């Protein structure tokens, strides 16, 4: 009985070329598509649900079926009018780099197996460490599946280094605007509710330093062990950066681990304006950034940086007998010693190839453009009688709502109106624009990190919103 998965060289080529053509076609025509795609479970079941087939189907036929049914039923998150939640602009070089990494199936766990893969992760980590003014010699980090995994990896490390084995009295602090992945990570780590302090933010959605100080003092009086604070460098909701230098001072005084979640805003360091907003970021013990967001990488790639690489190896290194032969020397890093995964895909390749191909300069220009675009949108809205800014443009995020001067709508009416505007826009499929809640108000939110998004794209989206708003108000009369 013979069983193998091989295609002939000619078959591989024609199949592969076809897929490359499809991807290039998609990239080239992305703006003419509709970004939003939604479907119910029932509809999807109708298309896809079947038993695993015993017999195969010709490859091209399966591919055609996928192109007809899978791709059109997925939101185009790289679309210029995808404004939510955090878009994924991606880039073509990295897309192909991912294909190479997968095509050669490179194991990116240990030095001995793939020295070049490990070296590229070291090199790209050095680029990132330098970008954030972390010590390049002593510092370190690794690529993860995303920001959630980077935050989890950071908090495991923080707990190991600050608490050792006994974390029964440990207390961790974060703000009510911190990303949900942090709470998820804290729960995964087995902390009890009583060990988590979610602190309220001020009117600008920043952590209140006073409340943090008070909470720490109170916990010390109770005999508890404050051990970690999680700050946000760009909250997902509003792009707000916590007062990083003030927090760093407190963490130093109180001997707390200072983790910064920069999964959303970290990449803003590439622009002058962003770098100013992120002042103090270099004082973190650990920093999450998320290249598959604003570093324009395709999914999945997150990243954790730490001040001292030995913190990671002290936390994650296990030396089972079957890995005996691949233990290298100190400088030859086995990235499985730095985090949770043993077998790891070669994420560094896309980061490396895209920065080498485009140059950092292109990334800097793109990030600056994104921040400027949001500022321009804010200016436009400030001049309008219909729109009210709820949270000003901050690191390319802006929150606003439809609330025309002179209509004197009640709060609950404004909430409903804006909810409906979002629903109508989503129904039309013309733009991916959803609401969030700020200060108990329903607001619309735009995250403008796609360098392909033009001011005209945004203007036309607002025209659409205006017409839906008028239609909704008209019906209520
Ligand atoms: C997106 C995000 C995360 C989670 O990152 P994933 O890559 O989605 O896992 C964490 N924190 C912040 C601030 C984010 O914006």
XYZ file of C-alpha atoms and ligand atoms in Angstrom:
492
model
C 0.000 0.000 0.000
C 1.472 3.352 -0.912
C 0.478 6.542 0.770
C 2.198 9.792 0.185
C 1.262 13.421 -0.229
C 3.563 14.293 -3.071
C 2.645 16.179 -6.200
C 4.921 16.217 -9.221
C 7.163 19.231 -9.625
C 4.979 20.521 -12.453
C 1.814 20.008 -10.419
C 3.300 21.863 -7.461
C 4.310 24.756 -9.636
C 1.019 25.185 -11.391
C -0.896 24.876 -8.112
C 1.474 27.270 -6.358
C 1.445 29.856 -9.143
C -2.311 29.805 -9.119
C -2.349 30.618 -5.409
C 0.209 33.403 -5.797
C -1.905 34.848 -8.614
C -4.973 34.774 -6.378
C -3.161 36.531 -3.540
C -1.695 39.203 -5.831
C -5.108 39.717 -7.422
C -6.603 40.162 -3.950
C -3.987 42.717 -2.914
C -4.412 44.631 -6.121
C -8.200 44.837 -5.975
C -8.698 45.063 -2.213
C -10.144 48.600 -2.283
C -12.902 47.636 -4.704
C -14.206 44.912 -2.402
C -16.548 45.379 0.513
C -14.714 45.021 3.810
C -17.490 43.559 5.971
C -18.644 39.990 5.734
C -20.946 38.403 8.213
C -22.868 35.149 8.187
C -24.790 32.998 10.624
C -23.730 29.548 11.780
C -26.681 28.133 9.902
C -25.604 29.719 6.635
C -22.042 28.536 7.065
C -23.140 25.002 7.988
C -25.141 24.889 4.806
C -22.043 25.599 2.754
C -19.420 23.598 4.612
C -20.800 20.981 6.990
C -19.905 17.463 5.869
C -18.237 14.289 7.109
C -14.480 14.007 6.528
C -14.329 12.648 2.957
C -12.751 9.184 2.511
C -11.915 9.929 -1.103
C -9.979 12.934 -2.310
C -11.016 15.627 -4.750
C -8.779 17.202 -7.398
C -6.664 19.944 -5.826
C -7.871 22.679 -8.167
C -11.466 21.829 -7.432
C -10.901 22.170 -3.679
C -9.096 25.435 -4.280
C -11.944 26.786 -6.399
C -14.425 25.817 -3.706
C -12.327 27.617 -1.081
C -12.042 30.749 -3.219
C -15.770 30.766 -3.816
C -16.848 30.101 -0.263
C -14.148 30.738 2.325
C -12.534 34.002 1.245
C -15.774 35.858 0.470
C -17.113 34.841 3.881
C -14.292 36.519 5.778
C -14.017 40.185 6.707
C -11.301 41.953 4.739
C -9.416 43.256 7.740
C -6.690 44.791 5.515
C -9.277 46.881 3.633
C -8.782 50.689 3.650
C -12.264 51.081 5.126
C -11.786 48.510 7.889
C -11.706 50.857 10.898
C -12.392 48.295 13.641
C -11.369 46.873 15.982
C -7.684 47.033 15.319
C -7.264 46.495 11.576
C -4.540 44.275 10.149
C -3.033 46.180 7.220
C -0.330 43.511 6.625
C 2.133 43.755 3.724
C 2.878 41.625 0.694
C 6.563 40.872 1.372
C 5.734 39.416 4.777
C 2.884 37.459 3.261
C 5.319 35.774 0.906
C 7.890 35.404 3.693
C 5.298 33.454 5.674
C 4.777 31.208 2.666
C 8.527 30.589 2.526
C 8.730 29.826 6.229
C 5.848 27.392 5.883
C 7.049 26.069 2.536
C 10.390 25.043 4.003
C 8.688 24.121 7.296
C 11.447 25.626 9.377
C 11.484 24.647 13.048
C 12.200 27.775 15.030
C 12.593 26.250 18.476
C 16.277 25.463 18.976
C 19.592 26.760 17.727
C 20.938 23.387 16.659
C 18.035 22.625 14.346
C 17.830 26.013 12.640
C 20.698 28.345 13.521
C 19.698 30.923 10.911
C 16.141 31.095 12.216
C 17.398 31.602 15.776
C 19.928 34.173 14.563
C 17.242 36.135 12.706
C 15.113 36.178 15.839
C 18.115 37.470 17.793
C 18.806 40.117 15.154
C 15.215 41.323 14.866
C 14.908 41.338 18.673
C 17.982 43.560 18.758
C 16.310 45.934 16.318
C 13.261 46.076 18.561
C 15.265 46.410 21.778
C 17.125 49.347 20.281
C 13.897 50.925 19.029
C 12.567 51.013 22.614
C 15.868 51.944 24.216
C 16.115 48.608 26.025
C 19.647 47.296 26.689
C 20.609 45.266 23.613
C 23.327 43.197 25.315
C 21.458 42.193 28.421
C 17.913 42.476 27.156
C 16.042 39.949 25.096
C 12.704 38.772 23.911
C 10.838 36.482 21.588
C 8.129 36.415 18.994
C 4.817 34.942 20.109
C 1.525 34.163 18.430
C 0.199 37.605 19.369
C -0.210 40.210 22.083
C -2.242 37.925 24.325
C 0.507 35.325 24.418
C 3.148 38.029 24.921
C 1.223 39.404 27.924
C 0.821 35.908 29.363
C 4.531 35.232 28.908
C 5.353 38.541 30.608
C 3.152 37.861 33.609
C 4.484 34.326 34.127
C 7.973 35.846 34.131
C 7.012 38.692 36.465
C 5.532 36.240 38.943
C 8.511 33.877 38.758
C 11.055 36.644 39.306
C 9.145 38.634 41.952
C 7.366 35.868 43.876
C 9.236 32.621 43.287
C 7.028 29.640 44.062
C 4.679 31.207 46.576
C 2.298 33.717 45.122
C -0.483 33.256 47.638
C -0.204 36.853 48.855
C 0.765 38.427 45.527
C -1.344 41.303 44.191
C -1.393 42.595 40.622
C -2.632 46.018 39.432
C -4.049 47.240 36.142
C -6.497 49.881 34.934
C -10.082 49.433 33.805
C -8.884 50.333 30.289
C -6.233 47.597 30.185
C -6.827 45.049 27.441
C -8.906 41.996 28.369
C -6.039 39.665 27.455
C -4.288 40.776 30.648
C -7.138 39.669 32.873
C -7.348 36.474 30.864
C -3.637 35.867 31.461
C -4.003 36.582 35.179
C -6.801 34.007 35.366
C -4.815 31.461 33.372
C -2.055 31.928 35.956
C -4.456 30.931 38.703
C -4.694 34.172 40.626
C -7.815 34.585 42.717
C -10.159 37.515 42.296
C -8.918 38.957 45.596
C -5.431 39.248 44.129
C -6.422 41.468 41.209
C -6.923 45.248 41.499
C -8.664 46.836 38.547
C -8.215 50.570 39.132
C -10.443 53.297 37.693
C -9.069 55.707 35.097
C -9.404 59.497 34.954
C -11.414 61.522 32.418
C -8.725 60.929 29.820
C -8.750 57.166 30.442
C -5.351 57.175 32.156
C -4.597 55.321 35.342
C -4.934 57.564 38.366
C -1.545 57.631 40.087
C -3.086 58.511 43.413
C -5.459 55.585 43.332
C -2.587 53.278 42.465
C -0.492 54.559 45.370
C -3.408 54.199 47.768
C -4.171 50.683 46.623
C -0.565 49.574 47.052
C -0.337 51.131 50.522
C -3.568 49.504 51.631
C -2.485 46.095 50.381
C 0.840 46.395 52.217
C -1.023 47.194 55.442
C -3.028 44.008 54.929
C 0.206 42.048 54.689
C -0.186 41.355 50.998
C 2.591 41.431 48.370
C 2.086 43.961 45.583
C 4.242 42.548 42.776
C 3.246 43.856 39.350
C 1.615 46.729 37.543
C 0.360 46.475 33.967
C 0.342 49.814 32.141
C -1.113 50.474 28.714
C 0.903 52.148 25.981
C -2.012 52.840 23.737
C -5.281 51.452 25.063
C -7.325 49.645 22.471
C -10.352 51.860 23.086
C -8.797 55.309 22.864
C -5.065 54.968 22.184
C -4.385 56.441 25.620
C -0.917 56.044 27.103
C -0.710 55.763 30.892
C 1.741 58.165 32.609
C 4.660 55.795 32.133
C 7.361 57.782 33.957
C 5.203 58.334 37.045
C 4.321 54.652 37.117
C 7.966 53.683 36.655
C 8.840 55.811 39.726
C 6.225 54.035 41.820
C 7.281 50.609 40.589
C 10.890 51.391 41.524
C 9.943 52.694 44.972
C 7.610 49.799 45.667
C 9.666 47.064 44.016
C 6.914 46.187 41.541
C 7.431 44.557 38.163
C 6.567 47.129 35.515
C 4.886 45.533 32.508
C 3.754 47.693 29.618
C 1.159 46.389 27.208
C 2.046 48.186 23.989
C 0.254 45.682 21.769
C -1.767 48.446 20.244
C 0.367 51.586 20.521
C 3.939 50.320 20.763
C 4.651 50.744 17.058
C 3.962 54.473 17.381
C 7.559 54.765 18.623
C 8.457 54.890 14.907
C 7.015 58.400 14.584
C 8.157 61.561 16.359
C 4.732 62.273 17.758
C 4.285 58.693 18.919
C 7.733 58.601 20.499
C 6.824 61.667 22.546
C 3.584 60.069 23.686
C 5.465 56.910 24.672
C 8.097 58.635 26.805
C 9.074 56.388 29.698
C 8.445 53.170 27.773
C 12.152 52.338 28.140
C 11.664 52.007 31.895
C 9.494 48.898 31.701
C 10.755 45.530 32.902
C 8.766 43.876 30.135
C 7.030 45.241 27.065
C 4.474 43.664 24.764
C 4.310 44.830 21.169
C 2.222 43.239 18.458
C 3.752 43.285 14.979
C 0.587 41.888 13.383
C -1.120 45.157 14.213
C 0.763 48.385 13.582
C 4.045 46.928 12.333
C 1.982 45.841 9.323
C 2.716 42.109 9.616
C 0.242 39.370 8.666
C -1.100 37.102 11.434
C 0.309 35.723 13.652
C 3.165 37.588 15.258
C 3.326 39.183 18.679
C 6.418 40.053 20.641
C 7.653 40.322 24.207
C 10.753 42.302 25.155
C 12.433 42.164 28.569
C 15.246 44.139 30.181
C 17.138 41.013 31.130
C 16.939 37.915 28.955
C 17.932 35.643 31.839
C 14.536 36.382 33.417
C 12.960 34.481 30.540
C 15.298 31.509 30.635
C 15.029 31.333 34.438
C 11.272 31.146 34.047
C 10.803 28.870 31.057
C 13.882 26.723 30.715
C 13.378 23.014 31.292
C 16.041 20.552 30.299
C 14.435 17.206 29.570
C 16.732 14.364 28.507
C 15.377 14.196 24.963
C 16.510 17.756 24.285
C 20.016 16.919 25.579
C 21.682 17.004 22.198
C 20.383 20.378 21.155
C 21.425 22.389 24.194
C 23.920 24.859 22.760
C 26.193 27.319 24.474
C 24.967 30.497 26.171
C 25.029 32.765 23.143
C 23.259 30.282 20.896
C 19.735 30.867 22.040
C 17.098 28.157 22.093
C 13.919 30.175 21.906
C 11.927 27.325 23.424
C 13.718 28.351 26.641
C 12.199 31.836 26.448
C 8.515 31.025 26.351
C 5.746 28.447 26.324
C 6.148 26.917 22.855
C 8.663 24.249 21.943
C 7.840 23.848 18.269
C 7.570 27.351 16.904
C 6.932 28.623 13.415
C 9.552 30.911 11.891
C 7.915 34.270 12.651
C 11.113 36.287 12.566
C 11.463 35.760 8.816
C 8.593 38.004 7.787
C 9.613 40.732 10.207
C 13.194 40.534 8.918
C 12.363 40.408 5.217
C 9.827 43.218 5.317
C 12.095 45.614 7.221
C 15.035 44.736 5.006
C 12.991 45.167 1.841
C 11.071 48.334 2.662
C 13.528 49.863 5.106
C 12.600 51.215 8.525
C 12.048 54.560 6.860
C 8.945 53.258 5.059
C 7.534 51.977 8.342
C 8.242 55.333 10.004
C 6.490 57.215 7.225
C 3.496 54.890 7.358
C 3.054 55.242 11.123
C 3.441 59.032 10.920
C 0.881 59.115 8.125
C -1.580 57.081 10.204
C -1.251 59.431 13.185
C -1.602 62.489 10.957
C -4.688 61.063 9.243
C -6.466 60.626 12.585
C -5.510 64.196 13.517
C -6.982 65.418 10.218
C -10.191 63.482 10.844
C -10.442 65.126 14.254
C -10.083 68.567 12.651
C -12.799 67.734 10.143
C -15.190 66.556 12.869
C -14.554 69.623 15.011
C -15.791 71.766 12.132
C -18.973 69.736 11.712
C -22.286 70.561 13.419
C -23.318 66.906 13.459
C -20.398 65.177 15.077
C -19.039 65.392 18.588
C -15.559 64.180 19.546
C -15.629 61.953 22.612
C -11.958 61.068 22.699
C -9.565 63.079 20.508
C -7.215 61.495 17.974
C -4.571 59.638 19.971
C -2.088 57.300 18.292
C -4.380 57.007 15.270
C -7.528 56.171 17.264
C -10.478 58.531 17.468
C -13.890 58.213 19.140
C -16.901 60.319 18.197
C -20.655 60.289 17.997
C -23.445 61.765 15.939
C -25.102 64.441 18.050
C -26.166 67.445 15.936
C -26.146 70.856 17.537
C -29.683 72.079 18.112
C -31.402 68.683 18.145
C -31.047 68.399 21.920
C -31.332 64.622 21.976
C -31.423 62.744 25.268
C -28.425 60.575 26.174
C -30.268 57.316 25.540
C -31.467 58.612 22.164
C -27.912 59.496 21.148
C -26.760 56.032 22.206
C -29.460 54.365 20.149
C -28.852 56.569 17.146
C -25.137 55.843 17.050
C -25.692 52.142 17.587
C -28.064 52.174 14.626
C -25.659 54.123 12.434
C -23.028 51.461 13.048
C -25.541 48.679 12.335
C -26.584 50.310 9.057
C -22.999 50.839 7.946
C -22.147 47.231 8.788
C -25.249 46.016 6.965
C -24.213 47.932 3.869
C -20.812 46.266 4.081
C -19.192 49.497 2.899
C -17.089 50.041 6.001
C -16.155 48.050 9.076
C -17.182 50.525 11.760
C -18.433 49.414 15.168
C -19.154 51.066 18.498
C -17.485 51.003 21.851
C -18.529 52.343 25.253
C -16.751 55.312 26.816
C -18.009 56.984 29.996
C -21.174 54.913 29.600
C -21.834 56.476 26.186
C -22.170 54.511 22.959
C -19.589 55.949 20.593
C -18.207 55.162 17.160
C -14.527 54.385 16.959
C -12.039 54.559 14.111
C -8.624 52.974 14.290
C -6.726 54.369 11.333
C -3.567 52.273 11.118
C -3.915 51.234 7.498
C -1.519 53.255 5.303
C -3.828 52.600 2.345
C -6.693 54.500 4.000
C -7.039 57.948 2.446
C -8.724 61.032 3.804
C -11.286 60.583 1.008
C -12.048 57.050 2.229
C -12.837 58.475 5.646
C -14.838 61.367 4.229
C -16.989 59.036 2.164
C -17.599 56.888 5.248
C -18.805 59.972 7.120
C -21.097 60.892 4.236
C -22.570 57.411 4.508
C -22.985 57.792 8.290
C -24.640 61.188 7.840
C -27.153 59.843 5.359
C -28.000 56.871 7.588
C -28.354 59.171 10.603
C -30.781 61.424 8.735
C -32.725 58.400 7.530
C -33.006 57.032 11.092
C -34.091 60.423 12.510
C -36.567 60.873 9.674
C -38.223 57.524 10.462
C -38.601 58.486 14.128
C -40.603 61.626 13.299
C -4.847 43.524 20.520
C -4.359 43.764 21.878
C -3.947 42.695 22.701
C -4.093 41.264 22.283
O -3.268 40.955 21.211
P -3.614 39.719 20.234
O -2.550 39.837 19.221
O -4.983 39.980 19.705
O -3.549 38.490 21.036
C -3.431 43.006 23.949
N -3.358 44.281 24.369
C -3.732 45.319 23.607
C -3.608 46.706 24.140
C -4.269 45.104 22.337
O -4.676 46.145 21.596
